[in-house]
Amino acid sequence: LENFGRLGADNRFLSSIGRTLYYTGLATVIPLVLGLFAAMVFHQHFPLRGLLRTAYTLPMMATPVAIALVWTMMFHPQIGVLNYLLSLIGLPKSLWVYAPDTVIPALVLVEVWQWTPLVMLIVLGGLASLPIDPYESAVIDGAPSLDLFRFITLPLILPYLMVALILRGIDAIKAFDIIYVISSGGPGTASETINLYLYVQAFQFFQIGHSSAVVIVFFALIVALTLVLVWARERLRW
């Protein structure tokens, strides 16, 4: 009980909760939007569609640590390729993971690159199962393409989007490997999520009782998030 009581007065722990929710929100919503867009594109028929689909899904096949090491080099302020690309289009260089204000968005960029294909595959499965009768009726009535997407496609694939949202939300809230390899929670504690805070307390400071209390709170947070997402999915059943 004393360990749980200490958590309420631990500003570092409370800040890690905020950073975790911030990271989870970005790493969930952005892949959802981009994955939906990619699924709509790859659902169309065009040359080399199968090859491009395969190439698009390759990032999620790689191991997270290998991805993190490659992106660490790309994020380097002096020799990184990302700042070189920014200079080509006349934009100022960024410190990426070396500045407190940009470290979490930069880490989210890695998550987006790796896991947007997963959302695309889930939505593609939904698009492939949609009936064609509503589309034929709407086209006969003269509905434009935007209305077809807004009033037919989007409502029908919402259950699939909710599945993708649940998978991405649960995965993002417990992210550890990419953050640890690239920034180790830094600079300072600017990217220290609950997972990294837990690791530091347990395996660097050896505060086993304190870290065990953190685990329980973290578990409760994941369960609460999961229940909310599952409830939302049940409300969107056909």
PDB file of C-alpha atoms in Angstrom:
ATOM      1  CA  LEU A   1       0.000   0.000   0.000  1.00  0.00           C
ATOM      2  CA  GLU A   2       2.890   2.332   0.724  1.00  0.00           C
ATOM      3  CA  ASN A   3       4.297   1.676  -2.748  1.00  0.00           C
ATOM      4  CA  PHE A   4       0.959   2.609  -4.323  1.00  0.00           C
ATOM      5  CA  GLY A   5       0.813   5.726  -2.173  1.00  0.00           C
ATOM      6  CA  ARG A   6       4.227   6.839  -3.420  1.00  0.00           C
ATOM      7  CA  LEU A   7       3.032   6.752  -7.026  1.00  0.00           C
ATOM      8  CA  GLY A   8       0.578   9.591  -6.456  1.00  0.00           C
ATOM      9  CA  ALA A   9       3.406  11.871  -5.302  1.00  0.00           C
ATOM     10  CA  ASP A  10       5.894  10.762  -7.980  1.00  0.00           C
ATOM     11  CA  ASN A  11       5.908  13.492 -10.632  1.00  0.00           C
ATOM     12  CA  ARG A  12       8.138  11.411 -12.884  1.00  0.00           C
ATOM     13  CA  PHE A  13       5.598   8.589 -12.879  1.00  0.00           C
ATOM     14  CA  LEU A  14       2.647  10.933 -13.453  1.00  0.00           C
ATOM     15  CA  SER A  15       4.493  12.582 -16.346  1.00  0.00           C
ATOM     16  CA  SER A  16       5.208   9.184 -17.861  1.00  0.00           C
ATOM     17  CA  ILE A  17       1.457   8.469 -17.940  1.00  0.00           C
ATOM     18  CA  GLY A  18       0.844  11.655 -19.931  1.00  0.00           C
ATOM     19  CA  ARG A  19       3.648  10.846 -22.368  1.00  0.00           C
ATOM     20  CA  THR A  20       2.328   7.301 -22.766  1.00  0.00           C
ATOM     21  CA  LEU A  21      -1.158   8.528 -23.650  1.00  0.00           C
ATOM     22  CA  TYR A  22       0.281  11.160 -26.010  1.00  0.00           C
ATOM     23  CA  TYR A  23       2.454   8.581 -27.756  1.00  0.00           C
ATOM     24  CA  THR A  24      -0.391   6.049 -27.913  1.00  0.00           C
ATOM     25  CA  GLY A  25      -2.822   8.559 -29.387  1.00  0.00           C
ATOM     26  CA  LEU A  26      -0.456   9.614 -32.173  1.00  0.00           C
ATOM     27  CA  ALA A  27       0.766   6.072 -32.891  1.00  0.00           C
ATOM     28  CA  THR A  28      -2.835   4.861 -33.175  1.00  0.00           C
ATOM     29  CA  VAL A  29      -4.706   7.592 -35.036  1.00  0.00           C
ATOM     30  CA  ILE A  30      -2.078   8.410 -37.685  1.00  0.00           C
ATOM     31  CA  PRO A  31      -1.597   4.782 -38.885  1.00  0.00           C
ATOM     32  CA  LEU A  32      -5.388   4.401 -38.886  1.00  0.00           C
ATOM     33  CA  VAL A  33      -5.866   7.368 -41.237  1.00  0.00           C
ATOM     34  CA  LEU A  34      -2.915   6.533 -43.488  1.00  0.00           C
ATOM     35  CA  GLY A  35      -3.790   2.830 -43.517  1.00  0.00           C
ATOM     36  CA  LEU A  36      -7.352   3.634 -44.610  1.00  0.00           C
ATOM     37  CA  PHE A  37      -6.020   5.850 -47.396  1.00  0.00           C
ATOM     38  CA  ALA A  38      -3.525   3.187 -48.513  1.00  0.00           C
ATOM     39  CA  ALA A  39      -6.249   0.515 -48.491  1.00  0.00           C
ATOM     40  CA  MET A  40      -8.483   2.656 -50.707  1.00  0.00           C
ATOM     41  CA  VAL A  41      -5.586   3.140 -53.126  1.00  0.00           C
ATOM     42  CA  PHE A  42      -4.530  -0.522 -53.258  1.00  0.00           C
ATOM     43  CA  HIS A  43      -8.159  -1.650 -53.580  1.00  0.00           C
ATOM     44  CA  GLN A  44      -8.188  -0.136 -57.049  1.00  0.00           C
ATOM     45  CA  HIS A  45      -6.993  -2.077 -60.075  1.00  0.00           C
ATOM     46  CA  PHE A  46      -3.759  -0.813 -61.638  1.00  0.00           C
ATOM     47  CA  PRO A  47      -0.556  -2.336 -63.058  1.00  0.00           C
ATOM     48  CA  LEU A  48       1.866  -3.961 -60.575  1.00  0.00           C
ATOM     49  CA  ARG A  49      -0.680  -3.669 -57.763  1.00  0.00           C
ATOM     50  CA  GLY A  50       0.346  -6.999 -56.214  1.00  0.00           C
ATOM     51  CA  LEU A  51       4.049  -6.118 -56.251  1.00  0.00           C
ATOM     52  CA  LEU A  52       3.447  -2.700 -54.711  1.00  0.00           C
ATOM     53  CA  ARG A  53       1.204  -4.201 -52.027  1.00  0.00           C
ATOM     54  CA  THR A  54       3.967  -6.611 -51.080  1.00  0.00           C
ATOM     55  CA  ALA A  55       6.567  -3.844 -50.963  1.00  0.00           C
ATOM     56  CA  TYR A  56       4.268  -1.722 -48.803  1.00  0.00           C
ATOM     57  CA  THR A  57       3.926  -4.471 -46.189  1.00  0.00           C
ATOM     58  CA  LEU A  58       7.664  -5.131 -45.838  1.00  0.00           C
ATOM     59  CA  PRO A  59       8.291  -2.708 -42.903  1.00  0.00           C
ATOM     60  CA  MET A  60       6.182  -4.745 -40.485  1.00  0.00           C
ATOM     61  CA  MET A  61       8.211  -7.869 -41.316  1.00  0.00           C
ATOM     62  CA  ALA A  62      11.447  -6.463 -39.857  1.00  0.00           C
ATOM     63  CA  THR A  63      12.462  -6.825 -36.207  1.00  0.00           C
ATOM     64  CA  PRO A  64      11.869  -3.701 -34.064  1.00  0.00           C
ATOM     65  CA  VAL A  65      15.472  -3.457 -32.828  1.00  0.00           C
ATOM     66  CA  ALA A  66      16.881  -3.558 -36.377  1.00  0.00           C
ATOM     67  CA  ILE A  67      14.371  -0.901 -37.414  1.00  0.00           C
ATOM     68  CA  ALA A  68      15.314   1.241 -34.418  1.00  0.00           C
ATOM     69  CA  LEU A  69      19.038   1.060 -35.233  1.00  0.00           C
ATOM     70  CA  VAL A  70      18.455   2.118 -38.833  1.00  0.00           C
ATOM     71  CA  TRP A  71      16.185   5.004 -37.840  1.00  0.00           C
ATOM     72  CA  THR A  72      18.686   6.116 -35.192  1.00  0.00           C
ATOM     73  CA  MET A  73      21.201   6.745 -37.976  1.00  0.00           C
ATOM     74  CA  MET A  74      18.552   8.469 -40.083  1.00  0.00           C
ATOM     75  CA  PHE A  75      17.632  10.784 -37.183  1.00  0.00           C
ATOM     76  CA  HIS A  76      21.235  11.954 -36.648  1.00  0.00           C
ATOM     77  CA  PRO A  77      21.285  15.788 -36.828  1.00  0.00           C
ATOM     78  CA  GLN A  78      24.562  16.004 -38.802  1.00  0.00           C
ATOM     79  CA  ILE A  79      24.841  12.862 -40.933  1.00  0.00           C
ATOM     80  CA  GLY A  80      21.236  11.635 -40.935  1.00  0.00           C
ATOM     81  CA  VAL A  81      19.437  11.284 -44.256  1.00  0.00           C
ATOM     82  CA  LEU A  82      16.238  12.913 -42.953  1.00  0.00           C
ATOM     83  CA  ASN A  83      17.872  16.302 -42.447  1.00  0.00           C
ATOM     84  CA  TYR A  84      19.516  15.952 -45.856  1.00  0.00           C
ATOM     85  CA  LEU A  85      16.077  15.417 -47.408  1.00  0.00           C
ATOM     86  CA  LEU A  86      14.747  18.457 -45.550  1.00  0.00           C
ATOM     87  CA  SER A  87      17.585  20.568 -46.929  1.00  0.00           C
ATOM     88  CA  LEU A  88      16.719  19.494 -50.478  1.00  0.00           C
ATOM     89  CA  ILE A  89      13.273  21.067 -50.202  1.00  0.00           C
ATOM     90  CA  GLY A  90      14.470  24.158 -48.348  1.00  0.00           C
ATOM     91  CA  LEU A  91      13.252  23.267 -44.863  1.00  0.00           C
ATOM     92  CA  PRO A  92      15.360  23.839 -41.725  1.00  0.00           C
ATOM     93  CA  LYS A  93      17.086  20.889 -40.107  1.00  0.00           C
ATOM     94  CA  SER A  94      15.502  19.218 -37.093  1.00  0.00           C
ATOM     95  CA  LEU A  95      17.013  17.661 -33.975  1.00  0.00           C
ATOM     96  CA  TRP A  96      14.444  14.840 -34.172  1.00  0.00           C
ATOM     97  CA  VAL A  97      14.977  12.533 -31.156  1.00  0.00           C
ATOM     98  CA  TYR A  98      17.617  14.835 -29.662  1.00  0.00           C
ATOM     99  CA  ALA A  99      15.146  17.588 -28.654  1.00  0.00           C
ATOM    100  CA  PRO A 100      12.389  17.276 -26.018  1.00  0.00           C
ATOM    101  CA  ASP A 101       9.753  18.897 -28.241  1.00  0.00           C
ATOM    102  CA  THR A 102      10.265  16.603 -31.234  1.00  0.00           C
ATOM    103  CA  VAL A 103      11.357  13.296 -29.713  1.00  0.00           C
ATOM    104  CA  ILE A 104       7.894  11.741 -29.302  1.00  0.00           C
ATOM    105  CA  PRO A 105       6.624  12.779 -32.771  1.00  0.00           C
ATOM    106  CA  ALA A 106       9.878  11.411 -34.228  1.00  0.00           C
ATOM    107  CA  LEU A 107       9.414   8.090 -32.439  1.00  0.00           C
ATOM    108  CA  VAL A 108       5.807   7.980 -33.610  1.00  0.00           C
ATOM    109  CA  LEU A 109       7.106   8.399 -37.167  1.00  0.00           C
ATOM    110  CA  VAL A 110       8.879   5.047 -36.812  1.00  0.00           C
ATOM    111  CA  GLU A 111       5.711   3.402 -35.483  1.00  0.00           C
ATOM    112  CA  VAL A 112       3.688   4.871 -38.344  1.00  0.00           C
ATOM    113  CA  TRP A 113       6.173   3.639 -40.942  1.00  0.00           C
ATOM    114  CA  GLN A 114       6.192   0.122 -39.495  1.00  0.00           C
ATOM    115  CA  TRP A 115       2.535  -0.470 -38.635  1.00  0.00           C
ATOM    116  CA  THR A 116       0.491   1.471 -41.193  1.00  0.00           C
ATOM    117  CA  PRO A 117       0.672  -1.605 -43.494  1.00  0.00           C
ATOM    118  CA  LEU A 118      -1.084  -3.687 -40.818  1.00  0.00           C
ATOM    119  CA  VAL A 119      -4.028  -1.293 -40.801  1.00  0.00           C
ATOM    120  CA  MET A 120      -4.047  -1.358 -44.600  1.00  0.00           C
ATOM    121  CA  LEU A 121      -4.278  -5.170 -44.663  1.00  0.00           C
ATOM    122  CA  ILE A 122      -7.167  -5.207 -42.171  1.00  0.00           C
ATOM    123  CA  VAL A 123      -9.104  -2.578 -44.104  1.00  0.00           C
ATOM    124  CA  LEU A 124      -8.362  -4.297 -47.418  1.00  0.00           C
ATOM    125  CA  GLY A 125      -9.950  -7.451 -46.028  1.00  0.00           C
ATOM    126  CA  GLY A 126     -13.032  -5.427 -45.177  1.00  0.00           C
ATOM    127  CA  LEU A 127     -13.172  -3.768 -48.584  1.00  0.00           C
ATOM    128  CA  ALA A 128     -12.928  -7.142 -50.337  1.00  0.00           C
ATOM    129  CA  SER A 129     -15.997  -8.416 -48.438  1.00  0.00           C
ATOM    130  CA  LEU A 130     -18.307  -5.461 -49.139  1.00  0.00           C
ATOM    131  CA  PRO A 131     -21.461  -6.084 -51.188  1.00  0.00           C
ATOM    132  CA  ILE A 132     -21.694  -4.405 -54.595  1.00  0.00           C
ATOM    133  CA  ASP A 133     -25.460  -3.826 -54.615  1.00  0.00           C
ATOM    134  CA  PRO A 134     -25.382  -0.541 -52.627  1.00  0.00           C
ATOM    135  CA  TYR A 135     -22.719   0.847 -54.974  1.00  0.00           C
ATOM    136  CA  GLU A 136     -24.665  -0.098 -58.100  1.00  0.00           C
ATOM    137  CA  SER A 137     -27.805   1.550 -56.737  1.00  0.00           C
ATOM    138  CA  ALA A 138     -25.918   4.698 -55.748  1.00  0.00           C
ATOM    139  CA  VAL A 139     -24.218   4.975 -59.143  1.00  0.00           C
ATOM    140  CA  ILE A 140     -27.571   4.627 -60.909  1.00  0.00           C
ATOM    141  CA  ASP A 141     -28.897   7.458 -58.710  1.00  0.00           C
ATOM    142  CA  GLY A 142     -25.937   9.606 -59.769  1.00  0.00           C
ATOM    143  CA  ALA A 143     -24.020   9.684 -56.469  1.00  0.00           C
ATOM    144  CA  PRO A 144     -20.476  11.135 -56.788  1.00  0.00           C
ATOM    145  CA  SER A 145     -17.399   9.179 -55.670  1.00  0.00           C
ATOM    146  CA  LEU A 146     -17.005  11.163 -52.443  1.00  0.00           C
ATOM    147  CA  ASP A 147     -20.552  10.335 -51.391  1.00  0.00           C
ATOM    148  CA  LEU A 148     -19.946   6.657 -52.183  1.00  0.00           C
ATOM    149  CA  PHE A 149     -17.057   6.657 -49.741  1.00  0.00           C
ATOM    150  CA  ARG A 150     -18.763   8.783 -47.088  1.00  0.00           C
ATOM    151  CA  PHE A 151     -22.183   7.135 -46.984  1.00  0.00           C
ATOM    152  CA  ILE A 152     -21.475   3.547 -48.102  1.00  0.00           C
ATOM    153  CA  THR A 153     -17.830   2.498 -47.811  1.00  0.00           C
ATOM    154  CA  LEU A 154     -16.945   4.173 -44.513  1.00  0.00           C
ATOM    155  CA  PRO A 155     -19.991   2.960 -42.526  1.00  0.00           C
ATOM    156  CA  LEU A 156     -19.528  -0.596 -43.827  1.00  0.00           C
ATOM    157  CA  ILE A 157     -15.828  -0.822 -42.943  1.00  0.00           C
ATOM    158  CA  LEU A 158     -16.118   0.834 -39.512  1.00  0.00           C
ATOM    159  CA  PRO A 159     -16.043  -2.569 -37.726  1.00  0.00           C
ATOM    160  CA  TYR A 160     -12.761  -3.364 -39.481  1.00  0.00           C
ATOM    161  CA  LEU A 161     -11.371   0.036 -38.538  1.00  0.00           C
ATOM    162  CA  MET A 162     -12.302  -0.673 -34.932  1.00  0.00           C
ATOM    163  CA  VAL A 163     -10.378  -3.962 -35.063  1.00  0.00           C
ATOM    164  CA  ALA A 164      -7.356  -2.071 -36.368  1.00  0.00           C
ATOM    165  CA  LEU A 165      -7.849   0.589 -33.686  1.00  0.00           C
ATOM    166  CA  ILE A 166      -7.927  -2.020 -30.920  1.00  0.00           C
ATOM    167  CA  LEU A 167      -4.801  -3.800 -32.171  1.00  0.00           C
ATOM    168  CA  ARG A 168      -2.850  -0.584 -32.689  1.00  0.00           C
ATOM    169  CA  GLY A 169      -3.972   0.965 -29.404  1.00  0.00           C
ATOM    170  CA  ILE A 170      -2.955  -2.031 -27.310  1.00  0.00           C
ATOM    171  CA  ASP A 171       0.345  -2.382 -29.164  1.00  0.00           C
ATOM    172  CA  ALA A 172       1.213   1.325 -28.961  1.00  0.00           C
ATOM    173  CA  ILE A 173       0.489   1.716 -25.253  1.00  0.00           C
ATOM    174  CA  LYS A 174       3.008  -1.018 -24.387  1.00  0.00           C
ATOM    175  CA  ALA A 175       5.701   0.093 -26.842  1.00  0.00           C
ATOM    176  CA  PHE A 176       9.183  -0.357 -25.438  1.00  0.00           C
ATOM    177  CA  ASP A 177      11.826  -1.715 -27.821  1.00  0.00           C
ATOM    178  CA  ILE A 178      11.880   1.086 -30.408  1.00  0.00           C
ATOM    179  CA  ILE A 179      11.775   3.829 -27.765  1.00  0.00           C
ATOM    180  CA  TYR A 180      14.471   2.191 -25.653  1.00  0.00           C
ATOM    181  CA  VAL A 181      16.884   1.606 -28.538  1.00  0.00           C
ATOM    182  CA  ILE A 182      16.458   5.023 -30.165  1.00  0.00           C
ATOM    183  CA  SER A 183      16.139   7.430 -27.230  1.00  0.00           C
ATOM    184  CA  SER A 184      16.264   5.388 -23.983  1.00  0.00           C
ATOM    185  CA  GLY A 185      13.602   7.747 -22.652  1.00  0.00           C
ATOM    186  CA  GLY A 186      15.658  10.856 -23.371  1.00  0.00           C
ATOM    187  CA  PRO A 187      16.628  13.550 -23.787  1.00  0.00           C
ATOM    188  CA  GLY A 188      16.261  13.648 -20.032  1.00  0.00           C
ATOM    189  CA  THR A 189      12.892  11.984 -19.501  1.00  0.00           C
ATOM    190  CA  ALA A 190      11.150  13.609 -22.508  1.00  0.00           C
ATOM    191  CA  SER A 191      10.237  10.245 -24.078  1.00  0.00           C
ATOM    192  CA  GLU A 192      10.045   8.133 -20.929  1.00  0.00           C
ATOM    193  CA  THR A 193       6.761   6.208 -21.142  1.00  0.00           C
ATOM    194  CA  ILE A 194       5.412   3.996 -18.362  1.00  0.00           C
ATOM    195  CA  ASN A 195       7.237   0.993 -19.804  1.00  0.00           C
ATOM    196  CA  LEU A 196      10.598   2.755 -19.718  1.00  0.00           C
ATOM    197  CA  TYR A 197       9.924   4.216 -16.272  1.00  0.00           C
ATOM    198  CA  LEU A 198       9.112   0.710 -15.059  1.00  0.00           C
ATOM    199  CA  TYR A 199      12.310  -0.679 -16.573  1.00  0.00           C
ATOM    200  CA  VAL A 200      14.473   2.008 -14.966  1.00  0.00           C
ATOM    201  CA  GLN A 201      12.899   1.567 -11.539  1.00  0.00           C
ATOM    202  CA  ALA A 202      13.116  -2.232 -11.605  1.00  0.00           C
ATOM    203  CA  PHE A 203      16.426  -2.965 -13.341  1.00  0.00           C
ATOM    204  CA  GLN A 204      18.534   0.138 -12.779  1.00  0.00           C
ATOM    205  CA  PHE A 205      17.400   1.384  -9.349  1.00  0.00           C
ATOM    206  CA  PHE A 206      16.233  -2.086  -8.158  1.00  0.00           C
ATOM    207  CA  GLN A 207      13.083  -0.624  -6.606  1.00  0.00           C
ATOM    208  CA  ILE A 208      11.207  -3.906  -6.952  1.00  0.00           C
ATOM    209  CA  GLY A 209       8.245  -3.057  -4.718  1.00  0.00           C
ATOM    210  CA  HIS A 210       7.781   0.346  -6.328  1.00  0.00           C
ATOM    211  CA  SER A 211       8.047  -1.068  -9.843  1.00  0.00           C
ATOM    212  CA  SER A 212       5.596  -3.852  -8.982  1.00  0.00           C
ATOM    213  CA  ALA A 213       3.037  -1.195  -8.049  1.00  0.00           C
ATOM    214  CA  VAL A 214       3.715   0.497 -11.383  1.00  0.00           C
ATOM    215  CA  VAL A 215       3.028  -2.812 -13.157  1.00  0.00           C
ATOM    216  CA  ILE A 216      -0.371  -3.102 -11.478  1.00  0.00           C
ATOM    217  CA  VAL A 217      -1.320   0.455 -12.434  1.00  0.00           C
ATOM    218  CA  PHE A 218      -0.065  -0.091 -15.977  1.00  0.00           C
ATOM    219  CA  PHE A 219      -2.073  -3.301 -16.251  1.00  0.00           C
ATOM    220  CA  ALA A 220      -5.202  -1.493 -15.061  1.00  0.00           C
ATOM    221  CA  LEU A 221      -4.606   1.224 -17.660  1.00  0.00           C
ATOM    222  CA  ILE A 222      -4.322  -1.345 -20.462  1.00  0.00           C
ATOM    223  CA  VAL A 223      -7.464  -3.164 -19.294  1.00  0.00           C
ATOM    224  CA  ALA A 224      -9.398   0.114 -19.150  1.00  0.00           C
ATOM    225  CA  LEU A 225      -8.271   1.079 -22.653  1.00  0.00           C
ATOM    226  CA  THR A 226      -9.158  -2.373 -23.994  1.00  0.00           C
ATOM    227  CA  LEU A 227     -12.623  -2.315 -22.442  1.00  0.00           C
ATOM    228  CA  VAL A 228     -13.340   1.101 -23.934  1.00  0.00           C
ATOM    229  CA  LEU A 229     -12.224  -0.015 -27.389  1.00  0.00           C
ATOM    230  CA  VAL A 230     -14.158  -3.288 -27.223  1.00  0.00           C
ATOM    231  CA  TRP A 231     -17.278  -1.412 -26.058  1.00  0.00           C
ATOM    232  CA  ALA A 232     -16.906   0.986 -28.981  1.00  0.00           C
ATOM    233  CA  ARG A 233     -16.559  -1.932 -31.391  1.00  0.00           C
ATOM    234  CA  GLU A 234     -19.722  -3.568 -30.059  1.00  0.00           C
ATOM    235  CA  ARG A 235     -21.612  -0.331 -30.706  1.00  0.00           C
ATOM    236  CA  LEU A 236     -20.478  -0.408 -34.348  1.00  0.00           C
ATOM    237  CA  ARG A 237     -21.705  -3.904 -35.183  1.00  0.00           C
ATOM    238  CA  TRP A 238     -23.776  -4.191 -38.345  1.00  0.00           C
TER     239      TRP A 238
END
